[in-house]
Amino acid sequence: MSIRSNVGHTKHDPLRLLEEARHADIENRIADTITTFAGSMPFVYLHIVWFTLWFALGVEEYPYGLLTMMVSLEAIFLSTFVMISQNRADAKRQVVADHQWEFVQTEEQQNEQLLDLSNQILSLTKAIHSMTASVAAARRPRVRRTRPPTSKAGTREEAPRGPRRRVTAVSHVFHRVLTRELPTAVRAEGVWIQDAEGRRYLDAAGGAVVVNVGHGDRSVIEAMTRHLERLQYVHGTAFTTEALESYADDLAPLLPMDDARIYPVSGGSEALETAIKLARSYHAARGEDRSVVFGRWNGYHGNTLATLDVGGKRALRRPYDAWLGRFEHVDAAYEYRCANPAHPHACGRYLADRLEAAIVEAGPERVAAFVAEPVAGATLAAAVPPDDYWPAVVEVCRRHGVLVIADEVMTGFGRTGAWFGVDRWDVRPDIVTAGKGSTGGYVPFGFAACSGEVFEAVRPTGFVHGFTWSHNGLGAAAAHAVLRRLRDDSLVDAARTQGERLLKELGSALSEIPVVGDVRGAGLMIGVELVAERDAKRPFPRSEEATERVLAAARDRGLLLYSSTGHVDGTDGDLIILGPPFIIGDDEVGLVVERTEAAVASIA
Ligand SMILES: Cc1ncc(COP(=O)(O)O)c(C=O)c1O
């Protein structure tokens, strides 16, 4: 039934026309409502059936192309319907205007109802769409939108574009960085990492000073594959594995201790937790109740509560201060801002004396261990201690029966140009911890190793400790392959020679930039300290974000640097850390120098 036909023959009989029009109008509304629902419902049902099927079958990819087509069809249908309704309403308004009848009010009310109905259908459709989309989001790994850096110099042209990735507006990952969007890494080779946009980054940081044998090393990947093909998970209390035994056999002679025993874990923090508990267990097994452990201010040993506590990075401790305070601290060896009144004369002796005074004050019979990084890394950016430091502190500890724990998580496996950081001073700790470079970043791994003497003391009572992932065979297989690569291809020597080269070239390139206070390091562990005033060594106020600006400028130039802040007073202090893979070539060293210089100069 059509309103237009009514309009055509009612001019001569207004009363009949009014009656007919009312009648027709009501019928039309009912018919339209049924048509709308009838037209929309198949689409709604289709969504529900489709969604249920897709969910039940566990299909990973939701067919968004088809979904878009359906939404478009619905939109066309609804807009056609609304258009027809409007035409009808217009026609009736014409009749009303022509004859000045009184059902204008009724007409408007009916139009409003019609509009309400359309809106309800649209809301229903939207609700179904958002429901399917959110379930799809929960079931599929999401990729964040990558934002191209502001400058692309020397990065994009150097490699083919990476595989195309589906892009979504929201990531469900709780990222480590919450202040900016992260690019998606898709592949890495040698010293280069490539993102999904095809941009290439020279990894001058080795991640967090982790990657030593380089990215994409076939020998490591194949060793891990071979291991996984034979064995996956067995528990450390039920089995040992060939991977673990052969690794420990090859590693033990390289460790700076006699008759080493290796307790494998999943990373640096766990290694330190293990070492600290082992130190107490050693004393307990010998009938001594020693619980005091000395760490150092500005030392870094991890982010679990105990390792955060024994460490001395104030900015990281602050939010959790309420839970900390079980460990004691002395000053770290930090030559650029040394507290020794006679600096640079006998700073090592000065610090060892202060350690001894602290041990005496705590009661030597209560002190279990002293923990320190051979070269301070994550908080002090490659602060190399004076040569008299390590021999002096080890001598103090031995005199008081205090175990020496050398935290080699960053310095171990060639990073400083020697197998272990303490090798430089011929020091033999009681316990050594490792992580990062032990597997060069191929799989989470680390260990605490102790001397045969410590092990034999604990053996009768046992060591109350363990993790689900400790003694992991895959980690050992990767670590063994990394060890072979370092040993067979003289990569520790390479770290020393390329490190000397990088330190020298970087030192000279940065020497004229006024914000550079110090350039220091050992092997391929290098630090740059930024200052607002060079002569006074005055740090930048934290609010100026000097480090963050340098890192961003480097990223824009396709260079990755590592950083640390807050070391001067817990708030201020800006440090840049470099730790590239040992396979870095001469040209790449040149690029690191060039891009670092440009990045640092950009804030001067
Ligand atoms: C010296 C040192 N010890 C321990 C750790 C903690 O290692 P992870 O982050 O693997 O727990 C780090 C990490 O930077 C480190 O540099």
Coordinates of N, CA, C and O and ligand atoms in Angstrom, one line a residue, residues 208 266-270 272 300-303 373 377-378 407-411 433 435-436 445 562, ligand 1:
A208 N 70.2 -5.3 26.3 CA 70.6 -4.7 27.5 C 72.0 -5.3 27.9 O 72.2 -5.9 28.9
S266 N 67.1 -19.3 35.4 CA 66.5 -18.6 34.2 C 67.0 -17.2 33.8 O 66.6 -16.6 32.9
G267 N 67.9 -16.7 34.7 CA 68.3 -15.3 34.4 C 69.1 -14.7 35.5 O 69.4 -15.4 36.5
G268 N 69.5 -13.5 35.4 CA 70.4 -12.8 36.3 C 69.8 -12.7 37.7 O 70.5 -13.0 38.7
S269 N 68.6 -12.2 37.8 CA 68.0 -12.1 39.2 C 67.9 -13.4 39.9 O 68.3 -13.4 41.1
E270 N 67.5 -14.4 39.2 CA 67.5 -15.7 39.9 C 68.9 -16.2 40.3 O 69.0 -16.9 41.3
L272 N 71.3 -14.3 41.2 CA 71.7 -13.6 42.5 C 71.0 -14.1 43.7 O 71.5 -14.3 44.8
Y300 N 73.9 -3.0 40.8 CA 72.6 -3.5 40.3 C 72.7 -5.0 40.2 O 73.7 -5.6 39.6
H301 N 71.7 -5.7 40.8 CA 71.8 -7.2 40.8 C 70.4 -7.8 40.4 O 70.3 -9.0 40.5
G302 N 69.5 -7.0 40.0 CA 68.2 -7.6 39.5 C 67.0 -6.8 40.1 O 67.2 -5.9 40.9
N303 N 65.9 -7.3 39.8 CA 64.6 -6.6 40.1 C 63.7 -7.4 41.0 O 62.5 -7.0 41.2
E373 N 79.6 -6.1 41.3 CA 79.8 -6.3 39.9 C 81.3 -6.0 39.7 O 81.8 -4.9 40.1
G377 N 77.8 -1.9 35.9 CA 77.2 -1.8 34.6 C 75.9 -1.0 34.6 O 75.8 0.2 34.2
A378 N 74.8 -1.6 35.0 CA 73.4 -1.1 34.7 C 73.2 0.2 35.5 O 72.3 1.0 35.0
D407 N 79.2 -10.7 40.8 CA 78.1 -10.7 39.9 C 78.5 -10.4 38.4 O 78.7 -9.3 38.0
E408 N 78.7 -11.5 37.7 CA 79.2 -11.4 36.3 C 78.0 -11.5 35.3 O 78.3 -11.8 34.1
V409 N 76.8 -11.1 35.7 CA 75.7 -11.2 34.8 C 75.9 -10.3 33.6 O 75.7 -10.8 32.5
M410 N 76.5 -9.1 33.8 CA 76.8 -8.3 32.6 C 78.2 -8.5 32.1 O 78.4 -8.5 30.9
T411 N 79.1 -8.6 33.0 CA 80.5 -8.7 32.6 C 81.0 -10.0 32.1 O 82.0 -10.1 31.4
T433 N 78.0 -15.2 39.5 CA 76.7 -15.3 38.9 C 76.8 -14.9 37.5 O 77.6 -14.1 37.1
G435 N 74.4 -14.5 33.5 CA 73.0 -14.5 32.9 C 73.2 -14.0 31.5 O 73.9 -14.7 30.7
K436 N 72.7 -12.9 31.2 CA 72.8 -12.3 29.8 C 73.6 -13.0 28.8 O 73.1 -13.7 28.0
F445 N 68.5 -17.6 30.5 CA 69.3 -18.6 31.2 C 70.3 -17.8 32.1 O 70.5 -16.6 31.9
Y562 N 71.7 1.8 25.2 CA 71.1 1.4 26.5 C 71.3 2.6 27.4 O 72.2 3.4 27.1
Ligands
LIG1 C1 75.1 -7.2 37.1 C2 73.7 -7.7 36.9 N1 73.2 -8.5 37.8 C3 71.9 -9.0 37.7 C4 71.1 -8.5 36.7 C5 69.6 -9.0 36.6 O1 69.5 -9.9 35.5 P1 68.1 -10.2 34.9 O2 67.6 -8.9 34.4 O3 68.4 -11.3 33.9 O4 67.2 -10.7 36.0 C6 71.6 -7.6 35.8 C7 70.7 -7.1 34.7 O5 71.0 -6.1 34.2 C8 72.9 -7.2 35.9 O6 73.4 -6.3 35.1

